[in-house]
Amino acid sequence: MVTGPTQVPLRVEYDAAHGGRWTRLHGGDRQWLWRGPEPGRNEVRPGDPFVDAGGLEECLPTVRGEPDHGEVWSRPWRTAGPGTVVIERPAFTLTRRISDSGGVVVADYRLAADPGYRFVWAAHALLGLSPDAHLDAPAGTPTRLHPEAAALLPPGAWPTGSPWLTGPWPAPAGLPLDTFGPDDGTAVGAVLLDCPKVQVIDSPDRLTLELECDGQPRSTALWRNLGGWPAVAPYRSLGVEPMLGAAFDLADAGPLDAAIVPPAGEVSWRLTISAHRIH
């Protein structure tokens, strides 16, 4: 007999010395974070191209663009207490505290910078999911497709010179994105706007990610790479990424597409991750 969902306690591990990267998110008999094929993650230096090692990388102040995946993933973070790490850059200081009390992972962030500082942040979480998995988000959520999707649309469908094309979830511009499916040689990036909470369903497991932040744009970024990237030796990688902002590249972000530090000089936000299983 099938019963309702029961909570599966989660535990998290991270590597402060290498960009604060989350290396494990595990509960019960499941490891949620995917591990990538790219070697050399621990030898990365600031300014290097992104190394797709999997896990959850912290991306700030941009995801795409310059610097590649932001400034903080390629630098060591300083330990500042139990579960707490800090990284200091000329333009900002970011503090993160992770706890897993009660089996729910809670990551609290605080960014200090000059008032008016604009940024995009993403919890670049790459997940190990089966072809049967799907992403549950509110139907009709405005969703921005990014340019790699143009090749999957009818000729002429992409607006000339536009950094994105917006349509309703789950099939913006008629391109279904909610199912992950088997590898088909495609790779698509998208941003679900004003969407702070989503659930990944990979029967019988559910992973819920929720982002809380007052006064800032909250989105969920999606990277659905079904063996379409990179051009040489492509592989499968699936990203579900809570985000402050509404664009992958800070350079493309309009007035409402980036987080902005208020006059108080700080922005605080919370990422909560929980897991359940249907029995």
mmCIF file of C-alpha atoms in Angstrom:
data_model
loop_
_atom_site.group_PDB
_atom_site.id
_atom_site.type_symbol
_atom_site.label_atom_id
_atom_site.label_comp_id
_atom_site.label_asym_id
_atom_site.label_seq_id
_atom_site.Cartn_x
_atom_site.Cartn_y
_atom_site.Cartn_z
ATOM 1 C CA MET A 1 0.000 0.000 0.000
ATOM 2 C CA VAL A 2 1.301 3.471 -0.923
ATOM 3 C CA THR A 3 1.343 5.965 1.933
ATOM 4 C CA GLY A 4 2.020 9.688 2.014
ATOM 5 C CA PRO A 5 5.470 11.286 1.905
ATOM 6 C CA THR A 6 7.741 10.984 4.912
ATOM 7 C CA GLN A 7 10.677 13.249 5.581
ATOM 8 C CA VAL A 8 14.147 11.981 4.777
ATOM 9 C CA PRO A 9 16.761 13.762 6.923
ATOM 10 C CA LEU A 10 19.435 15.471 4.841
ATOM 11 C CA ARG A 11 23.076 16.114 5.643
ATOM 12 C CA VAL A 12 25.461 18.385 3.768
ATOM 13 C CA GLU A 13 29.232 18.502 3.380
ATOM 14 C CA TYR A 14 31.252 21.328 1.826
ATOM 15 C CA ASP A 15 34.811 22.257 0.911
ATOM 16 C CA ALA A 16 35.688 25.728 2.228
ATOM 17 C CA ALA A 17 39.149 25.686 0.695
ATOM 18 C CA HIS A 18 37.768 25.247 -2.816
ATOM 19 C CA GLY A 19 35.109 27.886 -3.293
ATOM 20 C CA GLY A 20 32.837 26.760 -0.452
ATOM 21 C CA ARG A 21 31.568 24.069 -2.854
ATOM 22 C CA TRP A 22 28.872 21.723 -1.516
ATOM 23 C CA THR A 23 30.290 18.261 -2.158
ATOM 24 C CA ARG A 24 27.517 16.090 -0.686
ATOM 25 C CA LEU A 25 23.788 16.415 -0.042
ATOM 26 C CA HIS A 26 22.696 13.014 1.176
ATOM 27 C CA GLY A 27 19.720 11.508 2.920
ATOM 28 C CA GLY A 28 18.724 7.913 3.486
ATOM 29 C CA ASP A 29 20.415 5.933 0.737
ATOM 30 C CA ARG A 30 20.494 8.794 -1.777
ATOM 31 C CA GLN A 31 23.222 11.239 -2.784
ATOM 32 C CA TRP A 32 21.458 14.122 -4.534
ATOM 33 C CA LEU A 33 24.487 15.953 -5.885
ATOM 34 C CA TRP A 34 25.973 14.771 -9.156
ATOM 35 C CA ARG A 35 29.728 14.470 -9.575
ATOM 36 C CA GLY A 36 31.109 15.651 -12.900
ATOM 37 C CA PRO A 37 33.773 14.195 -15.168
ATOM 38 C CA GLU A 38 36.042 17.245 -15.202
ATOM 39 C CA PRO A 39 39.391 16.796 -13.411
ATOM 40 C CA GLY A 40 41.410 19.583 -11.881
ATOM 41 C CA ARG A 41 38.787 21.230 -9.672
ATOM 42 C CA ASN A 42 41.150 21.451 -6.705
ATOM 43 C CA GLU A 43 43.866 23.100 -8.808
ATOM 44 C CA VAL A 44 41.653 25.977 -9.992
ATOM 45 C CA ARG A 45 42.997 29.507 -9.637
ATOM 46 C CA PRO A 46 41.087 32.814 -9.865
ATOM 47 C CA GLY A 47 40.426 33.688 -13.474
ATOM 48 C CA ASP A 48 40.432 30.083 -14.696
ATOM 49 C CA PRO A 49 37.546 28.824 -16.850
ATOM 50 C CA PHE A 50 34.822 27.056 -14.879
ATOM 51 C CA VAL A 51 35.534 23.414 -14.047
ATOM 52 C CA ASP A 52 32.324 21.410 -14.101
ATOM 53 C CA ALA A 53 33.019 19.081 -11.174
ATOM 54 C CA GLY A 54 29.415 18.831 -10.001
ATOM 55 C CA GLY A 55 28.158 19.404 -6.484
ATOM 56 C CA LEU A 56 26.742 22.840 -5.670
ATOM 57 C CA GLU A 57 28.892 25.808 -6.611
ATOM 58 C CA GLU A 58 28.288 29.330 -5.302
ATOM 59 C CA CYS A 59 28.016 31.756 -8.237
ATOM 60 C CA LEU A 60 28.396 35.483 -7.469
ATOM 61 C CA PRO A 61 28.155 38.212 -8.812
ATOM 62 C CA THR A 62 27.191 36.496 -12.081
ATOM 63 C CA VAL A 63 26.696 33.011 -13.500
ATOM 64 C CA ARG A 64 27.524 33.354 -17.178
ATOM 65 C CA GLY A 65 29.677 36.167 -18.487
ATOM 66 C CA GLU A 66 32.788 37.533 -16.785
ATOM 67 C CA PRO A 67 34.208 36.177 -14.608
ATOM 68 C CA ASP A 68 33.027 32.724 -15.631
ATOM 69 C CA HIS A 69 30.510 31.545 -12.972
ATOM 70 C CA GLY A 70 31.472 34.502 -10.799
ATOM 71 C CA GLU A 71 34.324 35.384 -8.459
ATOM 72 C CA VAL A 72 33.797 33.140 -5.450
ATOM 73 C CA TRP A 73 33.804 29.526 -6.720
ATOM 74 C CA SER A 74 37.510 29.681 -7.630
ATOM 75 C CA ARG A 75 38.788 31.140 -4.346
ATOM 76 C CA PRO A 76 39.262 29.767 -0.819
ATOM 77 C CA TRP A 77 36.730 30.732 1.836
ATOM 78 C CA ARG A 78 37.673 31.425 5.446
ATOM 79 C CA THR A 79 36.108 29.405 8.258
ATOM 80 C CA ALA A 80 34.429 31.697 10.788
ATOM 81 C CA GLY A 81 32.648 29.302 13.154
ATOM 82 C CA PRO A 82 30.619 26.079 13.104
ATOM 83 C CA GLY A 83 29.110 25.712 9.621
ATOM 84 C CA THR A 84 30.112 29.294 8.784
ATOM 85 C CA VAL A 85 32.448 30.463 6.024
ATOM 86 C CA VAL A 86 33.337 33.890 4.655
ATOM 87 C CA ILE A 87 34.823 35.195 1.425
ATOM 88 C CA GLU A 88 36.027 38.766 1.095
ATOM 89 C CA ARG A 89 36.386 40.519 -2.248
ATOM 90 C CA PRO A 90 37.115 44.182 -3.002
ATOM 91 C CA ALA A 91 33.447 44.883 -3.823
ATOM 92 C CA PHE A 92 31.708 42.671 -1.248
ATOM 93 C CA THR A 93 31.938 40.276 1.690
ATOM 94 C CA LEU A 94 29.792 37.130 1.623
ATOM 95 C CA THR A 95 29.068 35.087 4.742
ATOM 96 C CA ARG A 96 27.324 31.700 4.624
ATOM 97 C CA ARG A 97 26.131 29.557 7.521
ATOM 98 C CA ILE A 98 24.785 26.045 6.868
ATOM 99 C CA SER A 99 22.869 23.958 9.397
ATOM 100 C CA ASP A 100 20.957 20.707 9.059
ATOM 101 C CA SER A 101 18.972 20.742 12.286
ATOM 102 C CA GLY A 102 16.042 18.360 12.136
ATOM 103 C CA GLY A 103 17.220 16.960 8.821
ATOM 104 C CA VAL A 104 16.346 20.105 6.832
ATOM 105 C CA VAL A 105 19.321 21.918 5.321
ATOM 106 C CA VAL A 106 19.228 25.682 5.890
ATOM 107 C CA ALA A 107 21.838 27.965 4.338
ATOM 108 C CA ASP A 108 21.783 31.576 5.541
ATOM 109 C CA TYR A 109 23.676 34.161 3.494
ATOM 110 C CA ARG A 110 24.651 37.756 4.163
ATOM 111 C CA LEU A 111 26.284 39.989 1.560
ATOM 112 C CA ALA A 112 27.786 43.310 2.634
ATOM 113 C CA ALA A 113 28.622 45.854 -0.061
ATOM 114 C CA ASP A 114 28.206 49.500 -0.960
ATOM 115 C CA PRO A 115 24.586 50.592 -1.402
ATOM 116 C CA GLY A 116 23.553 50.211 -5.027
ATOM 117 C CA TYR A 117 25.886 47.263 -5.732
ATOM 118 C CA ARG A 118 24.180 44.990 -8.295
ATOM 119 C CA PHE A 119 24.690 41.234 -8.417
ATOM 120 C CA VAL A 120 23.296 37.877 -9.437
ATOM 121 C CA TRP A 121 23.717 34.888 -7.120
ATOM 122 C CA ALA A 122 22.897 31.268 -7.864
ATOM 123 C CA ALA A 123 23.209 28.053 -5.903
ATOM 124 C CA HIS A 124 24.514 26.133 -8.927
ATOM 125 C CA ALA A 125 23.268 22.693 -7.826
ATOM 126 C CA LEU A 126 23.876 19.845 -10.253
ATOM 127 C CA LEU A 127 21.687 16.872 -9.365
ATOM 128 C CA GLY A 128 21.953 13.176 -10.072
ATOM 129 C CA LEU A 129 18.532 12.381 -11.557
ATOM 130 C CA SER A 130 17.010 9.523 -13.517
ATOM 131 C CA PRO A 131 15.385 9.961 -16.958
ATOM 132 C CA ASP A 132 12.005 9.688 -15.193
ATOM 133 C CA ALA A 133 12.584 12.775 -13.031
ATOM 134 C CA HIS A 134 10.683 16.013 -13.515
ATOM 135 C CA LEU A 135 10.568 19.538 -12.101
ATOM 136 C CA ASP A 136 7.381 20.765 -10.461
ATOM 137 C CA ALA A 137 6.853 24.551 -10.596
ATOM 138 C CA PRO A 138 3.687 26.678 -10.832
ATOM 139 C CA ALA A 139 2.088 26.374 -14.256
ATOM 140 C CA GLY A 140 2.251 29.609 -16.212
ATOM 141 C CA THR A 141 5.420 30.880 -14.507
ATOM 142 C CA PRO A 142 7.157 33.254 -16.977
ATOM 143 C CA THR A 143 10.286 31.427 -18.118
ATOM 144 C CA ARG A 144 13.232 32.883 -20.009
ATOM 145 C CA LEU A 145 14.881 30.616 -22.543
ATOM 146 C CA HIS A 146 18.518 31.428 -23.251
ATOM 147 C CA PRO A 147 20.118 31.499 -26.705
ATOM 148 C CA GLU A 148 21.169 27.846 -26.926
ATOM 149 C CA ALA A 149 17.435 27.067 -27.115
ATOM 150 C CA ALA A 150 17.149 28.872 -30.464
ATOM 151 C CA ALA A 151 18.358 25.811 -32.364
ATOM 152 C CA LEU A 152 15.477 23.769 -30.887
ATOM 153 C CA LEU A 153 12.750 26.189 -32.014
ATOM 154 C CA PRO A 154 11.189 26.695 -35.454
ATOM 155 C CA PRO A 155 13.177 28.897 -37.835
ATOM 156 C CA GLY A 156 12.614 32.567 -37.114
ATOM 157 C CA ALA A 157 11.124 31.983 -33.660
ATOM 158 C CA TRP A 158 14.038 33.610 -31.824
ATOM 159 C CA PRO A 159 13.855 37.429 -31.602
ATOM 160 C CA THR A 160 16.866 38.866 -33.408
ATOM 161 C CA GLY A 161 19.429 40.253 -30.988
ATOM 162 C CA SER A 162 17.505 39.267 -27.850
ATOM 163 C CA PRO A 163 19.348 37.644 -24.902
ATOM 164 C CA TRP A 164 16.257 35.540 -24.123
ATOM 165 C CA LEU A 165 12.772 34.502 -25.186
ATOM 166 C CA THR A 166 10.035 34.402 -22.519
ATOM 167 C CA GLY A 167 7.098 31.997 -22.373
ATOM 168 C CA PRO A 168 4.970 30.181 -19.784
ATOM 169 C CA TRP A 169 6.191 27.186 -17.803
ATOM 170 C CA PRO A 170 6.305 24.234 -18.428
ATOM 171 C CA ALA A 171 6.720 24.735 -22.200
ATOM 172 C CA PRO A 172 7.983 28.234 -23.044
ATOM 173 C CA ALA A 173 7.791 28.801 -26.812
ATOM 174 C CA GLY A 174 6.397 25.263 -27.052
ATOM 175 C CA LEU A 175 9.601 23.668 -25.695
ATOM 176 C CA PRO A 176 8.744 21.303 -22.800
ATOM 177 C CA LEU A 177 11.262 21.734 -19.969
ATOM 178 C CA ASP A 178 9.674 20.084 -16.930
ATOM 179 C CA THR A 179 10.810 16.535 -17.766
ATOM 180 C CA PHE A 180 14.466 15.574 -17.769
ATOM 181 C CA GLY A 181 14.160 12.426 -19.845
ATOM 182 C CA PRO A 182 16.831 10.341 -21.566
ATOM 183 C CA ASP A 183 19.821 11.914 -23.249
ATOM 184 C CA ASP A 184 18.843 13.425 -26.607
ATOM 185 C CA GLY A 185 21.850 15.594 -27.477
ATOM 186 C CA THR A 186 20.296 18.891 -26.347
ATOM 187 C CA ALA A 187 21.359 21.482 -23.757
ATOM 188 C CA VAL A 188 19.078 24.311 -22.620
ATOM 189 C CA GLY A 189 19.350 27.034 -19.991
ATOM 190 C CA ALA A 190 16.269 28.796 -18.620
ATOM 191 C CA VAL A 191 15.225 31.031 -15.726
ATOM 192 C CA LEU A 192 11.819 30.705 -14.036
ATOM 193 C CA LEU A 193 10.952 34.250 -12.947
ATOM 194 C CA ASP A 194 9.477 35.091 -9.549
ATOM 195 C CA CYS A 195 9.684 31.400 -8.681
ATOM 196 C CA PRO A 196 11.306 30.964 -5.253
ATOM 197 C CA LYS A 197 10.148 27.373 -4.616
ATOM 198 C CA VAL A 198 10.345 24.241 -6.775
ATOM 199 C CA GLN A 199 10.272 20.498 -6.224
ATOM 200 C CA VAL A 200 12.301 17.868 -8.040
ATOM 201 C CA ILE A 201 10.384 14.578 -8.263
ATOM 202 C CA ASP A 202 12.360 11.438 -8.983
ATOM 203 C CA SER A 203 10.005 8.711 -7.824
ATOM 204 C CA PRO A 204 9.784 7.858 -5.008
ATOM 205 C CA ASP A 205 11.919 10.811 -3.882
ATOM 206 C CA ARG A 206 11.164 14.518 -3.701
ATOM 207 C CA LEU A 207 13.653 17.330 -3.172
ATOM 208 C CA THR A 208 12.227 20.766 -2.334
ATOM 209 C CA LEU A 209 14.290 23.941 -2.718
ATOM 210 C CA GLU A 210 12.993 27.272 -1.420
ATOM 211 C CA LEU A 211 14.623 30.709 -1.470
ATOM 212 C CA GLU A 212 13.608 33.503 0.909
ATOM 213 C CA CYS A 213 14.750 37.116 0.469
ATOM 214 C CA ASP A 214 12.812 40.314 1.030
ATOM 215 C CA GLY A 215 12.858 42.984 -1.617
ATOM 216 C CA GLN A 216 14.973 41.166 -4.226
ATOM 217 C CA PRO A 217 14.081 39.251 -7.428
ATOM 218 C CA ARG A 218 13.941 35.505 -6.730
ATOM 219 C CA SER A 219 14.093 32.958 -9.518
ATOM 220 C CA THR A 220 14.966 29.346 -10.219
ATOM 221 C CA ALA A 221 17.512 28.696 -12.947
ATOM 222 C CA LEU A 222 17.439 25.452 -14.918
ATOM 223 C CA TRP A 223 20.308 23.827 -16.798
ATOM 224 C CA ARG A 224 19.018 20.797 -18.696
ATOM 225 C CA ASN A 225 22.006 19.246 -20.434
ATOM 226 C CA LEU A 226 20.963 15.919 -21.938
ATOM 227 C CA GLY A 227 24.277 15.134 -23.556
ATOM 228 C CA GLY A 228 24.346 18.334 -25.620
ATOM 229 C CA TRP A 229 27.312 20.057 -23.951
ATOM 230 C CA PRO A 230 30.244 20.487 -24.252
ATOM 231 C CA ALA A 231 30.772 20.118 -27.982
ATOM 232 C CA VAL A 232 33.645 17.696 -27.383
ATOM 233 C CA ALA A 233 32.832 14.673 -25.181
ATOM 234 C CA PRO A 234 29.354 15.836 -24.083
ATOM 235 C CA TYR A 235 27.789 14.375 -20.939
ATOM 236 C CA ARG A 236 24.586 14.595 -18.894
ATOM 237 C CA SER A 237 24.309 17.308 -16.212
ATOM 238 C CA LEU A 238 21.126 18.688 -14.665
ATOM 239 C CA GLY A 239 21.062 21.938 -12.709
ATOM 240 C CA VAL A 240 18.227 23.239 -10.539
ATOM 241 C CA GLU A 241 19.521 26.517 -9.176
ATOM 242 C CA PRO A 242 17.794 28.886 -6.722
ATOM 243 C CA MET A 243 18.770 32.398 -7.816
ATOM 244 C CA LEU A 244 18.706 36.040 -6.770
ATOM 245 C CA GLY A 245 18.183 37.911 -10.015
ATOM 246 C CA ALA A 246 16.531 36.983 -13.285
ATOM 247 C CA ALA A 247 19.389 36.619 -15.788
ATOM 248 C CA PHE A 248 22.381 34.287 -16.045
ATOM 249 C CA ASP A 249 24.703 37.116 -17.054
ATOM 250 C CA LEU A 250 24.817 40.267 -14.937
ATOM 251 C CA ALA A 251 25.766 42.190 -18.088
ATOM 252 C CA ASP A 252 22.338 41.347 -19.574
ATOM 253 C CA ALA A 253 20.399 42.248 -16.428
ATOM 254 C CA GLY A 254 18.008 45.163 -16.713
ATOM 255 C CA PRO A 255 16.948 47.373 -13.777
ATOM 256 C CA LEU A 256 14.698 44.655 -12.310
ATOM 257 C CA ASP A 257 16.846 41.652 -13.245
ATOM 258 C CA ALA A 258 19.556 41.879 -10.577
ATOM 259 C CA ALA A 259 19.686 42.035 -6.799
ATOM 260 C CA ILE A 260 20.641 45.468 -5.465
ATOM 261 C CA VAL A 261 22.223 46.267 -2.107
ATOM 262 C CA PRO A 262 19.947 48.699 -0.219
ATOM 263 C CA PRO A 263 21.042 51.799 1.730
ATOM 264 C CA ALA A 264 21.703 49.659 4.830
ATOM 265 C CA GLY A 265 24.606 48.017 2.949
ATOM 266 C CA GLU A 266 23.517 44.383 3.394
ATOM 267 C CA VAL A 267 21.365 41.748 1.704
ATOM 268 C CA SER A 268 20.403 38.594 3.591
ATOM 269 C CA TRP A 269 18.758 35.500 2.166
ATOM 270 C CA ARG A 270 17.972 31.899 3.109
ATOM 271 C CA LEU A 271 18.006 28.693 1.071
ATOM 272 C CA THR A 272 16.072 25.761 2.543
ATOM 273 C CA ILE A 273 16.360 22.221 1.138
ATOM 274 C CA SER A 274 14.271 19.277 2.320
ATOM 275 C CA ALA A 275 13.658 15.740 1.096
ATOM 276 C CA HIS A 276 10.715 13.342 1.282
ATOM 277 C CA ARG A 277 9.979 9.820 0.076
ATOM 278 C CA ILE A 278 6.740 8.129 -0.932
ATOM 279 C CA HIS A 279 6.448 4.633 0.570
#
